[in-house]
């Protein structure tokens, strides 16, 4: 996670976005959030402001239209094949809404999803994502630092959450028995270590 002390000061566009979003948060109005989302300009300042806020705290549900529109803008500006939600304080429902919104937009050619650093992501959340018809495009899923799925073996993850064949999921799984990473250390049936080949 980036160190806040190392970050540059926010741009004026980002400050303006944060200030407007704060008014929506205080009003707790989905209608205000929808109006803000519709009025958002496609600028890097919007993306910067949204990312700065979401790295610090989770936004209430009323802000979902702004969050979704912000990530649509981010994807449009980045022209990347990865949807990067890493280290964002998003609820599982918000992650699902953003992924659905971005995948539904056919102008993006996504093949990768990064949700690293979200401690609320579960196998259930991931299964919901991969039930979306558009999720078949995703070939790579990054889940580093997602504590509720870090104990699942990398090879088992894709099938447990319904990813397509050939797709890969990467997480922080580290086995207690290192033989999974070093097969030559695994004991044979006789109980003696296997010889190194």
Tab-separated table of N, CA and C in Angstrom, residues 43-168:
chain	number	residue	atom	x	y	z
A	43	UNK	N	-11.892	13.391	-16.283
A	43	UNK	CA	-10.570	13.956	-16.027
A	43	UNK	C	-9.805	13.085	-15.043
A	44	UNK	N	-8.517	13.226	-15.083
A	44	UNK	CA	-7.665	12.489	-14.151
A	44	UNK	C	-7.914	12.953	-12.716
A	45	UNK	N	-8.360	14.197	-12.535
A	45	UNK	CA	-8.634	14.712	-11.194
A	45	UNK	C	-9.740	13.955	-10.491
A	46	UNK	N	-10.762	13.553	-11.235
A	46	UNK	CA	-11.858	12.769	-10.664
A	46	UNK	C	-11.315	11.432	-10.169
A	47	UNK	N	-10.554	10.778	-11.012
A	47	UNK	CA	-9.978	9.477	-10.659
A	47	UNK	C	-9.049	9.612	-9.455
A	48	UNK	N	-8.197	10.613	-9.486
A	48	UNK	CA	-7.253	10.845	-8.386
A	48	UNK	C	-7.999	11.091	-7.076
A	49	UNK	N	-9.014	11.944	-7.121
A	49	UNK	CA	-9.783	12.248	-5.910
A	49	UNK	C	-10.472	11.016	-5.357
A	50	UNK	N	-11.091	10.226	-6.237
A	50	UNK	CA	-11.786	9.016	-5.798
A	50	UNK	C	-10.810	8.020	-5.184
A	51	UNK	N	-9.698	7.800	-5.837
A	51	UNK	CA	-8.710	6.843	-5.312
A	51	UNK	C	-8.144	7.311	-3.961
A	52	UNK	N	-7.899	8.589	-3.822
A	52	UNK	CA	-7.391	9.111	-2.544
A	52	UNK	C	-8.383	8.841	-1.411
A	53	UNK	N	-9.645	9.097	-1.667
A	53	UNK	CA	-10.656	8.880	-0.629
A	53	UNK	C	-10.776	7.398	-0.295
A	54	UNK	N	-10.871	6.554	-1.333
A	54	UNK	CA	-11.092	5.127	-1.104
A	54	UNK	C	-9.886	4.418	-0.497
A	55	UNK	N	-8.724	5.008	-0.571
A	55	UNK	CA	-7.564	4.412	0.112
A	55	UNK	C	-7.607	4.717	1.608
A	56	UNK	N	-8.366	5.737	1.980
A	56	UNK	CA	-8.445	6.135	3.382
A	56	UNK	C	-9.663	5.577	4.100
A	57	UNK	N	-10.803	5.509	3.389
A	57	UNK	CA	-12.026	5.083	4.066
A	57	UNK	C	-13.056	4.566	3.073
A	58	UNK	N	-13.999	3.838	3.631
A	58	UNK	CA	-15.103	3.306	2.840
A	58	UNK	C	-16.188	4.368	2.736
A	59	UNK	N	-16.772	4.485	1.557
A	59	UNK	CA	-17.854	5.440	1.340
A	59	UNK	C	-19.191	4.764	1.571
A	60	UNK	N	-20.190	5.524	2.035
A	60	UNK	CA	-21.504	4.924	2.260
A	60	UNK	C	-22.161	4.492	0.955
A	61	UNK	N	-23.148	3.620	1.086
A	61	UNK	CA	-23.849	3.056	-0.071
A	61	UNK	C	-24.435	4.136	-0.975
A	62	UNK	N	-24.846	5.267	-0.399
A	62	UNK	CA	-25.446	6.328	-1.219
A	62	UNK	C	-24.467	6.857	-2.271
A	63	UNK	N	-23.170	6.635	-2.074
A	63	UNK	CA	-22.147	7.134	-3.009
A	63	UNK	C	-21.851	6.156	-4.149
A	64	UNK	N	-22.537	5.028	-4.195
A	64	UNK	CA	-22.248	4.017	-5.213
A	64	UNK	C	-22.273	4.560	-6.644
A	65	UNK	N	-23.243	5.408	-7.035
A	65	UNK	CA	-23.209	5.919	-8.415
A	65	UNK	C	-21.921	6.681	-8.741
A	66	UNK	N	-21.408	7.429	-7.768
A	66	UNK	CA	-20.166	8.186	-7.971
A	66	UNK	C	-18.982	7.232	-8.092
A	67	UNK	N	-18.971	6.203	-7.257
A	67	UNK	CA	-17.876	5.225	-7.285
A	67	UNK	C	-17.846	4.512	-8.635
A	68	UNK	N	-19.001	4.024	-9.074
A	68	UNK	CA	-19.064	3.294	-10.344
A	68	UNK	C	-18.624	4.192	-11.495
A	69	UNK	N	-19.165	5.401	-11.549
A	69	UNK	CA	-18.801	6.331	-12.633
A	69	UNK	C	-17.310	6.665	-12.568
A	70	UNK	N	-16.766	6.831	-11.366
A	70	UNK	CA	-15.338	7.128	-11.209
A	70	UNK	C	-14.458	6.040	-11.782
A	71	UNK	N	-14.832	4.768	-11.549
A	71	UNK	CA	-14.023	3.676	-12.086
A	71	UNK	C	-14.233	3.494	-13.583
A	72	UNK	N	-15.402	3.847	-14.089
A	72	UNK	CA	-15.597	3.842	-15.542
A	72	UNK	C	-14.684	4.883	-16.186
A	73	UNK	N	-14.593	6.039	-15.560
A	73	UNK	CA	-13.695	7.097	-16.061
A	73	UNK	C	-12.243	6.622	-15.975
A	74	UNK	N	-11.880	6.016	-14.841
A	74	UNK	CA	-10.507	5.530	-14.658
A	74	UNK	C	-10.142	4.527	-15.738
A	75	UNK	N	-11.073	3.612	-16.035
A	75	UNK	CA	-10.800	2.590	-17.047
A	75	UNK	C	-10.662	3.228	-18.421
A	76	UNK	N	-11.513	4.216	-18.689
A	76	UNK	CA	-11.467	4.908	-19.973
A	76	UNK	C	-10.138	5.643	-20.149
A	77	UNK	N	-9.685	6.311	-19.089
A	77	UNK	CA	-8.435	7.077	-19.172
A	77	UNK	C	-7.201	6.180	-19.227
A	78	UNK	N	-7.249	5.054	-18.513
A	78	UNK	CA	-6.061	4.190	-18.440
A	78	UNK	C	-5.886	3.338	-19.689
A	79	UNK	N	-6.993	3.012	-20.340
A	79	UNK	CA	-6.955	2.147	-21.519
A	79	UNK	C	-6.197	0.852	-21.199
A	80	UNK	N	-6.377	0.359	-19.986
A	80	UNK	CA	-5.686	-0.834	-19.512
A	80	UNK	C	-6.597	-2.058	-19.637
A	81	UNK	N	-5.986	-3.238	-19.688
A	81	UNK	CA	-6.785	-4.462	-19.701
A	81	UNK	C	-7.030	-4.970	-18.282
A	82	UNK	N	-6.601	-4.182	-17.270
A	82	UNK	CA	-6.811	-4.561	-15.873
A	82	UNK	C	-7.709	-3.549	-15.175
A	83	UNK	N	-8.701	-4.067	-14.448
A	83	UNK	CA	-9.500	-3.228	-13.562
A	83	UNK	C	-8.807	-3.272	-12.213
A	84	UNK	N	-8.260	-2.152	-11.785
A	84	UNK	CA	-7.460	-2.091	-10.560
A	84	UNK	C	-8.274	-1.500	-9.418
A	85	UNK	N	-8.736	-2.375	-8.520
A	85	UNK	CA	-9.443	-1.959	-7.309
A	85	UNK	C	-8.581	-2.239	-6.083
A	86	UNK	N	-7.280	-2.394	-6.296
A	86	UNK	CA	-6.395	-2.771	-5.193
A	86	UNK	C	-6.291	-1.673	-4.147
A	87	UNK	N	-6.327	-2.117	-2.893
A	87	UNK	CA	-6.163	-1.277	-1.707
A	87	UNK	C	-7.250	-0.209	-1.572
A	88	UNK	N	-8.389	-0.434	-2.235
A	88	UNK	CA	-9.521	0.476	-2.107
A	88	UNK	C	-10.448	-0.052	-1.017
A	89	UNK	N	-10.958	0.842	-0.211
A	89	UNK	CA	-11.871	0.468	0.873
A	89	UNK	C	-13.290	0.354	0.314
A	90	UNK	N	-13.530	-0.721	-0.399
A	90	UNK	CA	-14.836	-0.973	-1.005
A	90	UNK	C	-15.489	-2.166	-0.319
A	91	UNK	N	-16.791	-2.075	-0.084
A	91	UNK	CA	-17.514	-3.225	0.463
A	91	UNK	C	-17.616	-4.282	-0.631
A	92	UNK	N	-17.878	-5.537	-0.256
A	92	UNK	CA	-18.062	-6.557	-1.287
A	92	UNK	C	-19.161	-6.174	-2.291
A	93	UNK	N	-20.246	-5.581	-1.812
A	93	UNK	CA	-21.330	-5.162	-2.717
A	93	UNK	C	-20.847	-4.078	-3.678
A	94	UNK	N	-20.024	-3.146	-3.199
A	94	UNK	CA	-19.496	-2.092	-4.064
A	94	UNK	C	-18.530	-2.660	-5.099
A	95	UNK	N	-17.704	-3.619	-4.689
A	95	UNK	CA	-16.792	-4.275	-5.643
A	95	UNK	C	-17.609	-4.918	-6.753
A	96	UNK	N	-18.651	-5.651	-6.374
A	96	UNK	CA	-19.496	-6.324	-7.357
A	96	UNK	C	-20.141	-5.315	-8.311
A	97	UNK	N	-20.626	-4.190	-7.783
A	97	UNK	CA	-21.252	-3.165	-8.628
A	97	UNK	C	-20.251	-2.535	-9.597
A	98	UNK	N	-19.053	-2.254	-9.119
A	98	UNK	CA	-18.032	-1.652	-9.990
A	98	UNK	C	-17.638	-2.643	-11.085
A	99	UNK	N	-17.375	-3.890	-10.693
A	99	UNK	CA	-16.979	-4.905	-11.674
A	99	UNK	C	-18.093	-5.084	-12.705
A	100	UNK	N	-19.325	-5.188	-12.231
A	100	UNK	CA	-20.466	-5.337	-13.152
A	100	UNK	C	-20.542	-4.147	-14.110
A	101	UNK	N	-20.405	-2.933	-13.582
A	101	UNK	CA	-20.484	-1.732	-14.406
A	101	UNK	C	-19.395	-1.658	-15.459
A	102	UNK	N	-18.174	-1.979	-15.076
A	102	UNK	CA	-17.049	-1.899	-16.017
A	102	UNK	C	-17.111	-3.043	-17.036
A	103	UNK	N	-17.438	-4.246	-16.576
A	103	UNK	CA	-17.526	-5.376	-17.509
A	103	UNK	C	-18.677	-5.195	-18.501
A	104	UNK	N	-19.751	-4.556	-18.047
A	104	UNK	CA	-20.921	-4.360	-18.904
A	104	UNK	C	-20.641	-3.385	-20.054
A	105	UNK	N	-19.663	-2.506	-19.858
A	105	UNK	CA	-19.296	-1.551	-20.901
A	105	UNK	C	-18.393	-2.268	-21.905
A	106	UNK	N	-18.911	-2.542	-23.061
A	106	UNK	CA	-18.180	-3.337	-24.058
A	106	UNK	C	-16.979	-2.636	-24.670
A	107	UNK	N	-16.792	-1.350	-24.379
A	107	UNK	CA	-15.641	-0.659	-24.953
A	107	UNK	C	-14.337	-1.015	-24.240
A	108	UNK	N	-14.434	-1.659	-23.061
A	108	UNK	CA	-13.241	-2.048	-22.320
A	108	UNK	C	-12.919	-3.506	-22.603
A	109	UNK	N	-11.667	-3.794	-22.872
A	109	UNK	CA	-11.215	-5.154	-23.154
A	109	UNK	C	-10.468	-5.686	-21.931
A	110	UNK	N	-11.209	-5.984	-20.882
A	110	UNK	CA	-10.598	-6.436	-19.638
A	110	UNK	C	-10.212	-7.906	-19.692
A	111	UNK	N	-9.068	-8.211	-19.116
A	111	UNK	CA	-8.672	-9.604	-18.959
A	111	UNK	C	-8.165	-9.862	-17.544
A	112	UNK	N	-8.084	-8.799	-16.730
A	112	UNK	CA	-7.482	-8.926	-15.405
A	112	UNK	C	-8.241	-8.075	-14.389
A	113	UNK	N	-8.383	-8.611	-13.173
A	113	UNK	CA	-9.038	-7.907	-12.075
A	113	UNK	C	-8.137	-7.972	-10.853
A	114	UNK	N	-7.860	-6.820	-10.253
A	114	UNK	CA	-7.004	-6.763	-9.072
A	114	UNK	C	-7.816	-6.211	-7.904
A	115	UNK	N	-8.062	-7.068	-6.914
A	115	UNK	CA	-8.805	-6.665	-5.715
A	115	UNK	C	-7.898	-6.789	-4.489
A	116	UNK	N	-6.603	-6.830	-4.685
A	116	UNK	CA	-5.657	-7.007	-3.580
A	116	UNK	C	-5.892	-5.974	-2.480
A	117	UNK	N	-5.675	-6.414	-1.241
A	117	UNK	CA	-5.750	-5.508	-0.105
A	117	UNK	C	-7.145	-5.294	0.449
A	118	UNK	N	-8.132	-6.020	-0.035
A	118	UNK	CA	-9.497	-5.861	0.479
A	118	UNK	C	-9.787	-7.024	1.413
A	119	UNK	N	-9.821	-6.747	2.707
A	119	UNK	CA	-9.975	-7.803	3.709
A	119	UNK	C	-11.406	-8.320	3.825
A	120	UNK	N	-12.362	-7.725	3.108
A	120	UNK	CA	-13.752	-8.170	3.183
A	120	UNK	C	-14.159	-9.092	2.040
A	121	UNK	N	-13.278	-9.295	1.075
A	121	UNK	CA	-13.592	-10.149	-0.068
A	121	UNK	C	-13.602	-11.610	0.380
A	122	UNK	N	-14.670	-12.321	0.009
A	122	UNK	CA	-14.816	-13.728	0.373
A	122	UNK	C	-14.976	-14.570	-0.898
A	123	UNK	N	-14.971	-15.881	-0.715
A	123	UNK	CA	-15.226	-16.788	-1.831
A	123	UNK	C	-16.610	-16.492	-2.400
A	124	UNK	N	-17.567	-16.178	-1.536
A	124	UNK	CA	-18.916	-15.850	-1.992
A	124	UNK	C	-18.943	-14.624	-2.894
A	125	UNK	N	-18.204	-13.580	-2.517
A	125	UNK	CA	-18.124	-12.365	-3.347
A	125	UNK	C	-17.547	-12.701	-4.714
A	126	UNK	N	-16.457	-13.453	-4.710
A	126	UNK	CA	-15.790	-13.806	-5.959
A	126	UNK	C	-16.686	-14.686	-6.835
A	127	UNK	N	-17.423	-15.594	-6.214
A	127	UNK	CA	-18.358	-16.440	-6.963
A	127	UNK	C	-19.426	-15.587	-7.634
A	128	UNK	N	-19.914	-14.561	-6.932
A	128	UNK	CA	-20.915	-13.657	-7.518
A	128	UNK	C	-20.338	-12.918	-8.731
A	129	UNK	N	-19.087	-12.495	-8.614
A	129	UNK	CA	-18.439	-11.818	-9.748
A	129	UNK	C	-18.380	-12.748	-10.952
A	130	UNK	N	-17.976	-13.999	-10.724
A	130	UNK	CA	-17.784	-14.917	-11.848
A	130	UNK	C	-19.075	-15.562	-12.336
A	131	UNK	N	-20.202	-15.219	-11.720
A	131	UNK	CA	-21.508	-15.603	-12.260
A	131	UNK	C	-21.952	-14.615	-13.333
A	132	UNK	N	-21.325	-13.430	-13.360
A	132	UNK	CA	-21.670	-12.436	-14.373
A	132	UNK	C	-21.242	-12.961	-15.744
A	133	UNK	N	-22.114	-12.892	-16.737
A	133	UNK	CA	-21.742	-13.417	-18.066
A	133	UNK	C	-20.471	-12.775	-18.624
A	134	UNK	N	-20.298	-11.472	-18.379
A	134	UNK	CA	-19.138	-10.759	-18.913
A	134	UNK	C	-17.835	-11.159	-18.220
A	135	UNK	N	-17.924	-11.804	-17.057
A	135	UNK	CA	-16.716	-12.177	-16.303
A	135	UNK	C	-15.925	-13.271	-17.000
A	136	UNK	N	-16.510	-13.893	-18.006
A	136	UNK	CA	-15.777	-14.930	-18.740
A	136	UNK	C	-14.546	-14.349	-19.438
A	137	UNK	N	-14.512	-13.024	-19.618
A	137	UNK	CA	-13.358	-12.359	-20.235
A	137	UNK	C	-12.138	-12.355	-19.308
A	138	UNK	N	-12.379	-12.456	-17.998
A	138	UNK	CA	-11.290	-12.324	-17.023
A	138	UNK	C	-10.427	-13.583	-16.993
A	139	UNK	N	-9.143	-13.385	-17.213
A	139	UNK	CA	-8.187	-14.498	-17.237
A	139	UNK	C	-7.268	-14.509	-16.020
A	140	UNK	N	-7.165	-13.347	-15.343
A	140	UNK	CA	-6.298	-13.253	-14.163
A	140	UNK	C	-7.027	-12.485	-13.061
A	141	UNK	N	-6.876	-12.985	-11.827
A	141	UNK	CA	-7.475	-12.368	-10.654
A	141	UNK	C	-6.398	-12.269	-9.584
A	142	UNK	N	-6.181	-11.056	-9.055
A	142	UNK	CA	-5.155	-10.834	-8.035
A	142	UNK	C	-5.831	-10.530	-6.709
A	143	UNK	N	-5.455	-11.314	-5.683
A	143	UNK	CA	-6.089	-11.225	-4.365
A	143	UNK	C	-5.058	-11.166	-3.244
A	144	UNK	N	-3.917	-10.571	-3.474
A	144	UNK	CA	-2.884	-10.510	-2.443
A	144	UNK	C	-3.377	-9.648	-1.283
A	145	UNK	N	-3.188	-10.135	-0.073
A	145	UNK	CA	-3.593	-9.371	1.101
A	145	UNK	C	-5.092	-9.415	1.381
A	146	UNK	N	-5.795	-10.331	0.768
A	146	UNK	CA	-7.231	-10.516	1.033
A	146	UNK	C	-7.347	-11.650	2.051
A	147	UNK	N	-7.430	-11.294	3.324
A	147	UNK	CA	-7.289	-12.260	4.412
A	147	UNK	C	-8.329	-13.377	4.416
A	148	UNK	N	-9.508	-13.140	3.884
A	148	UNK	CA	-10.552	-14.166	3.926
A	148	UNK	C	-10.410	-15.217	2.820
A	149	UNK	N	-9.474	-15.012	1.903
A	149	UNK	CA	-9.244	-16.013	0.855
A	149	UNK	C	-7.772	-16.400	0.743
A	150	UNK	N	-6.960	-15.994	1.703
A	150	UNK	CA	-5.526	-16.257	1.567
A	150	UNK	C	-5.143	-17.699	1.894
A	151	UNK	N	-6.030	-18.461	2.532
A	151	UNK	CA	-5.684	-19.835	2.881
A	151	UNK	C	-6.128	-20.853	1.822
A	152	UNK	N	-6.607	-20.367	0.690
A	152	UNK	CA	-7.046	-21.260	-0.387
A	152	UNK	C	-5.887	-21.442	-1.361
A	153	UNK	N	-5.580	-22.688	-1.673
A	153	UNK	CA	-4.495	-22.970	-2.599
A	153	UNK	C	-4.773	-22.322	-3.943
A	154	UNK	N	-3.733	-21.806	-4.528
A	154	UNK	CA	-3.859	-21.120	-5.810
A	154	UNK	C	-4.529	-22.012	-6.849
A	155	UNK	N	-4.167	-23.264	-6.899
A	155	UNK	CA	-4.741	-24.188	-7.868
A	155	UNK	C	-6.217	-24.474	-7.640
A	156	UNK	N	-6.685	-24.316	-6.406
A	156	UNK	CA	-8.083	-24.587	-6.076
A	156	UNK	C	-8.979	-23.366	-6.238
A	157	UNK	N	-8.391	-22.183	-6.205
A	157	UNK	CA	-9.171	-20.947	-6.187
A	157	UNK	C	-10.077	-20.819	-7.411
A	158	UNK	N	-9.528	-20.991	-8.604
A	158	UNK	CA	-10.298	-20.769	-9.834
A	158	UNK	C	-11.548	-21.641	-9.875
A	159	UNK	N	-11.418	-22.910	-9.511
A	159	UNK	CA	-12.582	-23.791	-9.570
A	159	UNK	C	-13.586	-23.475	-8.457
A	160	UNK	N	-13.122	-23.058	-7.305
A	160	UNK	CA	-14.033	-22.743	-6.188
A	160	UNK	C	-14.904	-21.533	-6.470
A	161	UNK	N	-14.397	-20.596	-7.247
A	161	UNK	CA	-15.164	-19.368	-7.482
A	161	UNK	C	-15.815	-19.337	-8.869
A	162	UNK	N	-15.600	-20.366	-9.667
A	162	UNK	CA	-16.272	-20.458	-10.955
A	162	UNK	C	-15.580	-19.743	-12.101
A	163	UNK	N	-14.260	-19.561	-12.000
A	163	UNK	CA	-13.530	-18.969	-13.126
A	163	UNK	C	-13.486	-19.956	-14.275
A	164	UNK	N	-13.363	-19.438	-15.486
A	164	UNK	CA	-13.263	-20.283	-16.677
A	164	UNK	C	-11.979	-21.089	-16.653
A	165	UNK	N	-11.998	-22.191	-17.395
A	165	UNK	CA	-10.810	-23.024	-17.513
A	165	UNK	C	-9.687	-22.199	-18.134
A	166	UNK	N	-8.506	-22.335	-17.597
A	166	UNK	CA	-7.354	-21.591	-18.092
A	166	UNK	C	-7.139	-20.258	-17.382
A	167	UNK	N	-8.136	-19.794	-16.640
A	167	UNK	CA	-7.990	-18.547	-15.879
A	167	UNK	C	-7.209	-18.837	-14.605
A	168	UNK	N	-6.509	-17.823	-14.105
A	168	UNK	CA	-5.678	-18.014	-12.921
A	168	UNK	C	-6.034	-16.997	-11.848
